[in-house]
XYZ file of C-alpha atoms in Angstrom:
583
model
C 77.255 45.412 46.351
C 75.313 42.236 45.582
C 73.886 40.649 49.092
C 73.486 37.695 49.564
C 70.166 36.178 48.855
C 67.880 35.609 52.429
C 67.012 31.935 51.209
C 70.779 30.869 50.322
C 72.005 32.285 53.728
C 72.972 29.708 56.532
C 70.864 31.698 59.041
C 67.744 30.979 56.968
C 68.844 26.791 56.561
C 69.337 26.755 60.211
C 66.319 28.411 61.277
C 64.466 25.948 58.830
C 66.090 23.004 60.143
C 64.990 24.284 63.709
C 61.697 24.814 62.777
C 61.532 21.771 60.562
C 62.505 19.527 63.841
C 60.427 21.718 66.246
C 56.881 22.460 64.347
C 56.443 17.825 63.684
C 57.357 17.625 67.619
C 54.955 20.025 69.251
C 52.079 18.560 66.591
C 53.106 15.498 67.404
C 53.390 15.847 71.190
C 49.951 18.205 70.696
C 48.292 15.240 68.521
C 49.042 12.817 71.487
C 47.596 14.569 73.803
C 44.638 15.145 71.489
C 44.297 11.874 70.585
C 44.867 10.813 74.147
C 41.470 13.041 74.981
C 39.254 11.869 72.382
C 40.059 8.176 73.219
C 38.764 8.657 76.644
C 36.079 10.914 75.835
C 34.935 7.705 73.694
C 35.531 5.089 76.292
C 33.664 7.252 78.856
C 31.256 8.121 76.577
C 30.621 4.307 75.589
C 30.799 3.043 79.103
C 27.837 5.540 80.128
C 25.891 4.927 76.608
C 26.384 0.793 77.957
C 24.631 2.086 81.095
C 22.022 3.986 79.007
C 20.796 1.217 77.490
C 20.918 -0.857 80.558
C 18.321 1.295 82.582
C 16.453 1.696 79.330
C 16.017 -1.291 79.204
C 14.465 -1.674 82.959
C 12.432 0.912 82.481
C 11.057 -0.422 79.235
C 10.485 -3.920 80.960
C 8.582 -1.977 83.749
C 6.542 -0.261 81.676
C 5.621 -3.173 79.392
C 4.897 -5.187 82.411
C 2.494 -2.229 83.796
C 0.662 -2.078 80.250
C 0.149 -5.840 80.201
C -1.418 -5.910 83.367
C -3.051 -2.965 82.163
C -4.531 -5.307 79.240
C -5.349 -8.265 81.280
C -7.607 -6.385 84.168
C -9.312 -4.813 81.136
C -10.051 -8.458 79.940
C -10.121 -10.660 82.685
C -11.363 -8.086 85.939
C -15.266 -9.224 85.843
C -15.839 -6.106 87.891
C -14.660 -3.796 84.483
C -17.417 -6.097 82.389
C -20.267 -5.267 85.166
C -19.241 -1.254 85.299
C -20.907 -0.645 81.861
C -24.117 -2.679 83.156
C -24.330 -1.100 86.814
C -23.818 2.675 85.649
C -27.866 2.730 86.869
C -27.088 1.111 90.416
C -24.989 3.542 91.989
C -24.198 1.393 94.960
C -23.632 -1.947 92.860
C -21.290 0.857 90.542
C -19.651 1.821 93.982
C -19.067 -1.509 94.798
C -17.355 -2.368 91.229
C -15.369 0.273 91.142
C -13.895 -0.397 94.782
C -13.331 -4.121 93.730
C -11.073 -2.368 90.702
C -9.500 -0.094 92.857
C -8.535 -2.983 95.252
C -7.632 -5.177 92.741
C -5.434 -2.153 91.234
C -3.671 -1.604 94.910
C -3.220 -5.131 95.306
C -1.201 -5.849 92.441
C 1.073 -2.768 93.549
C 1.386 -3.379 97.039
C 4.395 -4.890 96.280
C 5.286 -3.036 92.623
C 6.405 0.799 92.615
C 7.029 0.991 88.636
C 4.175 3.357 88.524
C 2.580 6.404 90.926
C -1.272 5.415 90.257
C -3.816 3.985 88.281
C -7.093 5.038 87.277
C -10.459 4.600 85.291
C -12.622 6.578 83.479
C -15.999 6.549 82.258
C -16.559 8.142 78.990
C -20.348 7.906 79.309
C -20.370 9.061 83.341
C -16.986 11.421 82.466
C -16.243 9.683 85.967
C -12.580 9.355 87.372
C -11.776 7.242 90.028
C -7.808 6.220 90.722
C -6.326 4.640 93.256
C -4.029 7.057 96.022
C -1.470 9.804 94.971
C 1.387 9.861 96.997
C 2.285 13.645 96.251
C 4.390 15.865 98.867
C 1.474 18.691 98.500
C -2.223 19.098 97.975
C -1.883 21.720 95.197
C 0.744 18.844 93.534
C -2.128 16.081 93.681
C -4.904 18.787 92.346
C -2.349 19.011 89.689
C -2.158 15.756 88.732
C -5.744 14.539 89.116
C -6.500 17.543 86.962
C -4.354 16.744 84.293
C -5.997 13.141 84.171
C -9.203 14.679 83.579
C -8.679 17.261 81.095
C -6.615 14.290 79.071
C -8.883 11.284 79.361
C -12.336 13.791 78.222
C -10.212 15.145 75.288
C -8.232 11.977 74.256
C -9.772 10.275 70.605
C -9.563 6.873 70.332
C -6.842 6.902 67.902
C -4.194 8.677 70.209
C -0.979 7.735 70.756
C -1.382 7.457 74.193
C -3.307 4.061 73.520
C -0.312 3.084 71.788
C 3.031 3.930 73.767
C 3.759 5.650 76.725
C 3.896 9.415 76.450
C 5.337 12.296 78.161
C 2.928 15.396 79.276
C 3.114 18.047 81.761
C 1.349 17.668 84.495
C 2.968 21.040 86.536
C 5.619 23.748 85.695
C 8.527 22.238 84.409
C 7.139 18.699 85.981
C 6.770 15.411 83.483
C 5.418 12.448 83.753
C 4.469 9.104 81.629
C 0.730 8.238 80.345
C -0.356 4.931 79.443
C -4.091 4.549 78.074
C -6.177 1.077 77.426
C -9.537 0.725 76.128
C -11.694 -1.575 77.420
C -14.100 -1.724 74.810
C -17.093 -1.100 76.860
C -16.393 3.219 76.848
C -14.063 2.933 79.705
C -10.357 3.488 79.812
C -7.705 1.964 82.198
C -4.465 4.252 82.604
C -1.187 4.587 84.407
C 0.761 7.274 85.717
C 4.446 7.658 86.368
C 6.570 10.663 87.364
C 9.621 11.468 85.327
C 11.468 12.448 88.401
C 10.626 8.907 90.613
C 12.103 7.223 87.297
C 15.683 9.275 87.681
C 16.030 7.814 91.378
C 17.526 5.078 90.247
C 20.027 6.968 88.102
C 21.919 8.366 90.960
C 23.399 4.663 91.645
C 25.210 5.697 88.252
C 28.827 7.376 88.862
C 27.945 10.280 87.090
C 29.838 12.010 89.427
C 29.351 15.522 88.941
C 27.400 14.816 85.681
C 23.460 14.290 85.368
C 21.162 12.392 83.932
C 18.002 13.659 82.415
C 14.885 12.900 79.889
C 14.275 14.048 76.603
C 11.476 14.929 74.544
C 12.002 13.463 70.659
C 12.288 17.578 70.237
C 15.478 17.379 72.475
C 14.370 19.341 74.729
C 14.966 18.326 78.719
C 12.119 17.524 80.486
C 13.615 16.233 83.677
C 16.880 18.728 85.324
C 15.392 21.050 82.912
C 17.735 24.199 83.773
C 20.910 22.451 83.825
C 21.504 23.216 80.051
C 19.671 26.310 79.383
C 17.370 26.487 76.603
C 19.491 24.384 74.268
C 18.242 21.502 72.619
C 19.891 18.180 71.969
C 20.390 16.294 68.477
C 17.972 13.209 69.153
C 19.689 11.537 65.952
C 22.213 10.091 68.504
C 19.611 7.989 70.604
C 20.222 5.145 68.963
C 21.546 2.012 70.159
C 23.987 1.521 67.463
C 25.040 4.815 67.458
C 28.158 4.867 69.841
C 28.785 8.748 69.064
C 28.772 11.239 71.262
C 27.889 15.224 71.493
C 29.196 17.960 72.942
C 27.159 20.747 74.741
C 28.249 23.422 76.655
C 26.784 26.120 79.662
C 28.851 28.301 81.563
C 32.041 27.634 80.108
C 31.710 24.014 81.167
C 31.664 21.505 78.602
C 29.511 17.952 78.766
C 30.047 15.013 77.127
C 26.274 13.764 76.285
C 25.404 9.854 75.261
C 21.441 9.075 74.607
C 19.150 6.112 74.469
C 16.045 5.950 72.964
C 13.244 4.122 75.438
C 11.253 1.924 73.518
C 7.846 2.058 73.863
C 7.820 5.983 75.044
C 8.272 9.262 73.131
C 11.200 10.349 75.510
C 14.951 9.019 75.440
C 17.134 8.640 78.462
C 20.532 10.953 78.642
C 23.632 11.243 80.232
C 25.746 14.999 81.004
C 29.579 13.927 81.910
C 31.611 16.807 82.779
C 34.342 16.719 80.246
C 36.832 18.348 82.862
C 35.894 15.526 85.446
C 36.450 13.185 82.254
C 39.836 14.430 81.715
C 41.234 14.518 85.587
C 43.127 11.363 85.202
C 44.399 12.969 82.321
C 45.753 15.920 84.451
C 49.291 14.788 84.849
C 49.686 12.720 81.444
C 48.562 15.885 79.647
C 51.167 18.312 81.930
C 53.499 16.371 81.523
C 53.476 16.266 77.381
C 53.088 19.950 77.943
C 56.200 20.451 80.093
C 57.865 18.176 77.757
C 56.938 20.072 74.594
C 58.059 23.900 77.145
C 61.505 22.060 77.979
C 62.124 20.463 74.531
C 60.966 23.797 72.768
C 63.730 25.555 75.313
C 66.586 23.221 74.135
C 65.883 23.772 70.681
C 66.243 27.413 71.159
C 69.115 26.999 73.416
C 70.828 24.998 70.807
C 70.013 27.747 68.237
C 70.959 30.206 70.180
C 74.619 28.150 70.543
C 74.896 27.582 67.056
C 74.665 31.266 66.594
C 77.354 31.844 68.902
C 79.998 29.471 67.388
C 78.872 29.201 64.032
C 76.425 32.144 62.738
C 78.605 34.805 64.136
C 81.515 34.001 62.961
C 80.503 33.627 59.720
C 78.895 36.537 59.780
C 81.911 38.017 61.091
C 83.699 36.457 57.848
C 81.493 37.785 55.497
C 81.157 41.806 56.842
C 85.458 41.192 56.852
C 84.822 40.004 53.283
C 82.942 42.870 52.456
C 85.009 45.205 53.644
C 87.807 44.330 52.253
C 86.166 44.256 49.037
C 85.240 48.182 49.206
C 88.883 48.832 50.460
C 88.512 48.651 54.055
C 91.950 47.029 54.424
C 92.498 47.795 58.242
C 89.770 45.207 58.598
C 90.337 42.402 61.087
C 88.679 39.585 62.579
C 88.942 38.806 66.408
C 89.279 35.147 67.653
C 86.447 32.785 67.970
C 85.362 30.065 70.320
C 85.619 27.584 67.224
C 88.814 26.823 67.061
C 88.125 26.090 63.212
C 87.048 29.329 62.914
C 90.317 30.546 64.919
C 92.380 29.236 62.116
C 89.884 30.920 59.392
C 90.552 34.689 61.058
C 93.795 34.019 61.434
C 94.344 33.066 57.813
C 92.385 35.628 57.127
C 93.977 38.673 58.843
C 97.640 37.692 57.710
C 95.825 37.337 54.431
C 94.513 41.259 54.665
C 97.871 42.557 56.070
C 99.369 40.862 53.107
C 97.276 42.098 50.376
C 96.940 45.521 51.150
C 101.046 45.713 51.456
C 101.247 44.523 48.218
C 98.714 46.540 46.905
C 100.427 49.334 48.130
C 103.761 48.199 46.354
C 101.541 47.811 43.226
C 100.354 51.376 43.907
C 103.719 52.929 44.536
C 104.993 51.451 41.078
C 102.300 52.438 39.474
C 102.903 55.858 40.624
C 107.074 55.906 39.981
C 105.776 54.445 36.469
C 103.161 57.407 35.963
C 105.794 60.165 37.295
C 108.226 58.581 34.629
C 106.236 58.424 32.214
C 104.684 62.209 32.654
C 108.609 63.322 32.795
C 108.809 61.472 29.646
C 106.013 62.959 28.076
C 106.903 66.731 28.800
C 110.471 66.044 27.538
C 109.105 65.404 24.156
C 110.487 67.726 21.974
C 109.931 67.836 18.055
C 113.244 68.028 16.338
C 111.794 69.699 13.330
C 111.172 73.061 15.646
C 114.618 72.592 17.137
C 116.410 72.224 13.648
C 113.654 74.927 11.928
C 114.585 77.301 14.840
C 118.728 77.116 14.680
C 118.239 77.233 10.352
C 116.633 80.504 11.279
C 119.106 81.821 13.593
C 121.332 80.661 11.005
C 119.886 82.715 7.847
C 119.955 85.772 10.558
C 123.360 85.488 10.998
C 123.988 85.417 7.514
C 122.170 89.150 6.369
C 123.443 89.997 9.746
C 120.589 90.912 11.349
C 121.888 91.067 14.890
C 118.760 92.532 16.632
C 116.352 89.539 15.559
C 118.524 86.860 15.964
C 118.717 88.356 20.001
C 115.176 88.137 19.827
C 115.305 84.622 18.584
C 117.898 83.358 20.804
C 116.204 84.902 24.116
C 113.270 83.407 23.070
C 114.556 79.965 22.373
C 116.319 79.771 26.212
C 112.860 81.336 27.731
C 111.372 78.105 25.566
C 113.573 75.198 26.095
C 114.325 76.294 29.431
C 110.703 76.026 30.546
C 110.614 72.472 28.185
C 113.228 71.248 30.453
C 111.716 71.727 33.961
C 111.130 67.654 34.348
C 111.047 68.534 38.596
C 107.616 70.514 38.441
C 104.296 68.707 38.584
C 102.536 71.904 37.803
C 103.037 75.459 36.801
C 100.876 78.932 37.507
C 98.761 79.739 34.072
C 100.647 82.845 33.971
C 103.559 80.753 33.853
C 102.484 78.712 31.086
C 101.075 81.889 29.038
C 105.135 83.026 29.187
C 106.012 80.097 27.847
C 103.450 80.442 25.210
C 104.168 84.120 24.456
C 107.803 82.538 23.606
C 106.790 79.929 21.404
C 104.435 82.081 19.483
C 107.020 85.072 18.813
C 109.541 82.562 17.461
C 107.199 81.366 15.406
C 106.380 84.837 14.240
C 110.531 85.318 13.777
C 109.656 82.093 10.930
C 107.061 83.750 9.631
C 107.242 87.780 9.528
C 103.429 89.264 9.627
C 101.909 86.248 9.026
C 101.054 85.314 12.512
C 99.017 87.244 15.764
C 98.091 85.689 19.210
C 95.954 87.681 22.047
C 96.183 86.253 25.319
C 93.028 87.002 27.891
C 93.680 85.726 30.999
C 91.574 85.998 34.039
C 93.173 87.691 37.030
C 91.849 84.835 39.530
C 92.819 82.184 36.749
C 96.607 83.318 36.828
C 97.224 81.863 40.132
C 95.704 78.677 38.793
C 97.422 75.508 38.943
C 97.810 73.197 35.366
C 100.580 70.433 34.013
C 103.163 71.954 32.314
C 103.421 71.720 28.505
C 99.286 71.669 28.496
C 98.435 74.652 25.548
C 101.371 73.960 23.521
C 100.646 71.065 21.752
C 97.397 72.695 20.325
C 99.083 76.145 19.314
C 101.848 73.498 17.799
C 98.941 71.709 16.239
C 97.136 74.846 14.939
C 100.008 76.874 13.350
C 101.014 73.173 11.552
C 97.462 72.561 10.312
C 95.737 75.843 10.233
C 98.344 78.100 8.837
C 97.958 77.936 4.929
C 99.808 81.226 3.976
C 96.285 83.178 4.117
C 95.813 86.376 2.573
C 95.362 87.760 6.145
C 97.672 86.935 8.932
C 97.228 83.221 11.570
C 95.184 84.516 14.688
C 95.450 82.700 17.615
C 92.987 83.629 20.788
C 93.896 82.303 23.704
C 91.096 82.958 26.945
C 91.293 81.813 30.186
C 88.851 82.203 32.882
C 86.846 80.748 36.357
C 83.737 78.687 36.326
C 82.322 79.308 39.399
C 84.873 78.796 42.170
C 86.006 74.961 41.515
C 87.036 74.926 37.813
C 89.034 76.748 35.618
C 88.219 77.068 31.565
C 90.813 77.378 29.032
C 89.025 77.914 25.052
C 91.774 77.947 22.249
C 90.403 79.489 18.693
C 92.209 80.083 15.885
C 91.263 81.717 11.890
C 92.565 79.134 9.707
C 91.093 76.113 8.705
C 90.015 73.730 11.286
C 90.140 70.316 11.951
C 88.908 68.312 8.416
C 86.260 65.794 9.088
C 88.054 62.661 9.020
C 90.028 63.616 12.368
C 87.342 65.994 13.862
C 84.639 62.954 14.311
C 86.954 60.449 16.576
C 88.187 63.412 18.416
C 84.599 64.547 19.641
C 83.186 60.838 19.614
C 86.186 60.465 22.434
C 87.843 57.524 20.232
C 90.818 59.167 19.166
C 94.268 57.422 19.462
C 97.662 58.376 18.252
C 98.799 56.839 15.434
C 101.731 54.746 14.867
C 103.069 57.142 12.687
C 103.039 59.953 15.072
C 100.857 62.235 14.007
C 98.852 64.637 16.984
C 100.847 63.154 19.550
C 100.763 66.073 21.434
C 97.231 65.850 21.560
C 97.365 62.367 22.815
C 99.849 63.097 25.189
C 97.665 65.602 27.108
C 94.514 63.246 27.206
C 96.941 60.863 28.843
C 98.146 63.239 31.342
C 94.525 64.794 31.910
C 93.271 61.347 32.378
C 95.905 60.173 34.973
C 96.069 63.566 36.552
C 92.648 64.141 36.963
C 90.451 60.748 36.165
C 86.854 61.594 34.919
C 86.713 65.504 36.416
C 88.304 66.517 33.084
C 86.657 68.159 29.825
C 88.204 68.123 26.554
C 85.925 69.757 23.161
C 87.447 70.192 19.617
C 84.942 71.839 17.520
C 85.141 74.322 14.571
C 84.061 77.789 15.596
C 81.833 79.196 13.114
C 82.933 81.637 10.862
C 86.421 80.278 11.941
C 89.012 78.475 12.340
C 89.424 75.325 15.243
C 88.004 75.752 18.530
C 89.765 73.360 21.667
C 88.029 73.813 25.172
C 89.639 72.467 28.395
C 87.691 72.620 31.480
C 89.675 71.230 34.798
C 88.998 71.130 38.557
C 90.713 74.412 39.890
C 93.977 73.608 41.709
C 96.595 75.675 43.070
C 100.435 74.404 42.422
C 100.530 73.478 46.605
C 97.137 71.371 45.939
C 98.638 69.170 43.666
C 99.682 65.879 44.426
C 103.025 64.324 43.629
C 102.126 62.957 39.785
């Protein structure tokens, strides 16, 4: 049986539809949502990068207002010109360096952009700075000795008297340095803490997001364990850089926009929670999701329906089809909920009924016509042995010979009694020997010494079942062709025997000439037919018989026997005369 192939089956085109409809919905309905993310990830990202660059910029005007003044005490304070000249006088140096120190606190009474100020003498290594508001004394011992070790240590041609620059002044505490020359070996500096700067930051709605500092390594130098030890891309510090990054600590993710303070070495950040991002999202995104659940459910629903009232049934159909085809014709099909599909089983079971009775009729004739025909076949007698046969009886009766014409005449009603039994399907083996016995003793009555038979039969092969009329036509055959008026008399052998338990063997050998080549080759190449003029007809009558009684369990040899005459085998399925069917 040929199946059907898997891609030209309507299961697999409606299963392709259904994913074909469902897979560009759930992308689609999973690309809105994602698109729906990302576009406020970028308008919360760009409304905190706006607020970046706002503060930046406040801080940057701070500072550059702090390193201008920075400039103009260093060129305008007279006390800073008299320091270099009173480094002898230590009161009239006192008394400078207060005026600078007051001068210094003055400007900042009112200005908190930066935690102190101080100056240092290169040639004295003196520091003097105005008060450090600290919340401990190891805090300001900290500080102040940061100062020092920076300002003795510092070259000229630092960065630190070029921008503002972040250094450690305690564990995991920054803050901002701002050197001036004076020209005169002194330096005027500034000092802010990182952490005062963030104060402000906390009037930004970060919410439960940070802000922080970072180094140009990206590394956070203000809320410095809030990340871990990862390190930020400072690429996107720019101000025309409206991209964001992405970090991520404990399974929480932050959305990160940067700003690079001019004037400074460190750039100004901001950590957004991307779940806190995303909360107004909340219901918009479960509700695609319970969209995409419910539409997903009545796509499969509406599978699973068109299963029921279409794939089924068809289904259904087909196995019927199927069936039918292999001979199954009690087949039926059940009603459907279709009620097109009601009028296809229907159709289709009065269809069945109606087939397989007339396939029966077909069979039955076909049988009568086989039976008939089989009748007709054993009923073929040839006239010449009927007319030979009375001419002999006739020649008897002439010389008188009243013993052998008894012979012939009980022999001749043993034989055409048996010919004429058109009511039996099949005869015992022993029966059929008889016969055979008959036929060969009037045929030694025609010819006196010229013709011998021996008969070995089996005693388990007598019982044996076998069409009547089967060995005839080949003794018939042999005496006509074989017998030549030999020096030595016709032998016929006739032995019959079991093969195993299921078949029964009948050989047939006779001593005269054999089959000639021109008839031997299409009778073992299995191509032999009768011919019209009706020569071996008996031979063609038993492979018709053989063939309808028995189909393709059957076995008919001709050969020559060497050192003989013709050879005919016959194998068949053993069969008792009750086993046979009506044929």
């Amino acid at each position: 049986m040929n199946m059907l192939n898997i891609k030209d089956s309507l299961r697999f085109k409606l299963i392709i539809g259904f994913f074909t409809i469902a897979v560009p919905l759930v992308v689609l309905l999973l690309y809105n949502n994602y698109y729906a993310s990302n576009t406020i990830r970028e308008q919360v990202a760009d409304s905190n990068k706006n607020s970046m660059i706002l503060y930046s910029h406040q801080i940057e005007a701070a500072l550059n207002k702090e390193t201008n003044f920075l400039y103009n005490i260093a060129v305008e304070d007279p006390n800073i010109a008299a320091l270099s000249q009173l480094q002898n006088d230590p009161d009239e140096y006192y008394l400078a360096k207060a005026g600078i120190l007051n001068t210094l606190t003055r400007y900042h009474r009112f200005d908190n952009s930066v935690d102190l100020q101080f100056i240092y003498s290169v040639q004295k290594q003196d520091l003097f700075n105005t008060p450090i508001k600290t919340q401990s004394y190891a805090e300001l011992l900290s500080i102040k000795s940061t100062i020092e070790k920076l300002v003795k240590e510092v070259r000229p041609d630092s960065d630190f008297f070029r921008e503002w620059k972040a250094i450690e002044y305690s564990d995991h505490k920054y803050a901002l340095i701002r050197l001036v020359d004076t020209g005169d070996d002194f330096y005027l500096g500034a000092f802010v803490e990182m952490e005062n700067l963030m104060i402000p930051l906390d009037l930004i709605h970060l919410e439960d997001g940070f802000a922080s500092f970072v180094s140009d390594q990206g590394q956070l130098i203000t809320n410095t364990t809030a990340i871990g030890s990862q390190r930020l891309n400072t690429s996107f510090a720019s101000e025309s850089n409206e991209v964001y990054q992405v970090v991520k600590k404990n399974d929480r993710k932050y959305i990160v926009v940067m700003n690079q303070i001019q004037g400074t070495d460190v750039i100004l950040s901001a950590f957004v929670p991307e779940s806190q991002m995303l909360k107004n999202l909340y219901h918009f995104r479960r509700g695609i999701i319970i969209i995409s659940i419910v539409a997903l459910i009545i796509l499969i629903i509406y599978l699973v329906y068109l299963n029921d009232i279409i794939l089924k049934p068809m289904n259904n159909l087909v196995r019927g089809m199927r069936r039918i085809k292999h001979g199954d014709w009690d087949t039926r099909l059940y009603s459907s909920k279709a009620k097109e599909f009601s009028i296809i089983n229907e159709t289709f079971n009065s269809m069945a009924s109606e087939i397989h009775e007339l396939k029966i009729s077909v069979y039955e004739e076909q049988i009568r016509a086989h039976k008939a025909e089989l009748k007709h076949l054993q009923l073929q007698i040839n006239p010449h042995f009927l007319l030979n046969s009375i001419n002999i009886v006739y020649n008897l009766a002439e010389i008188k010979n009243y013993s052998v014409i008894q012979l012939m005449c009980m022999n001749l009603v043993k034989y055409f009694r048996f010919t004429t039994k058109t009511n039996q399907v099949a005869v015992t083996v022993a029966e059929e020997m008889e016969h055979m016995e008959s036929y060969i003793k009037i045929q030694q009555v025609r010819f006196p010494d010229r013709v011998t038979y021996h008969i070995q039969l089996a005693d388990e092969a007598a019982k044996a079942g076998i069409p009547p009329l089967l060995i005839q036509p080949f003794i018939e055959n042999a005496i006509k062709y074989g017998f030549d008026f030999m020096d030595h008399p016709f032998h016929i052998s006739i032995h019959i025997r079991l093969l195993g338990t299921d078949q029964l063997e009948i050989v047939i050998v006779d001593n005269g000439n054999g089959f000639p080549d021109e008839v031997l080759q299409p009778l073992q190449s299995g191509c032999f037919l009768d011919n019209q003029s009706g020569e071996h007809l008996g031979i063609s009558n038993v492979q018709y018989r053989l063939k309808h009684i028995f189909g393709q369990k059957t076995c008919l040899e001709f050969d020559n026997a060497p050192g003989a005459g013709a050879r005919v085998r016959i194998v068949l399925p053993f069969r008792t005369v009750e086993q046979f069917t009506s044929y």
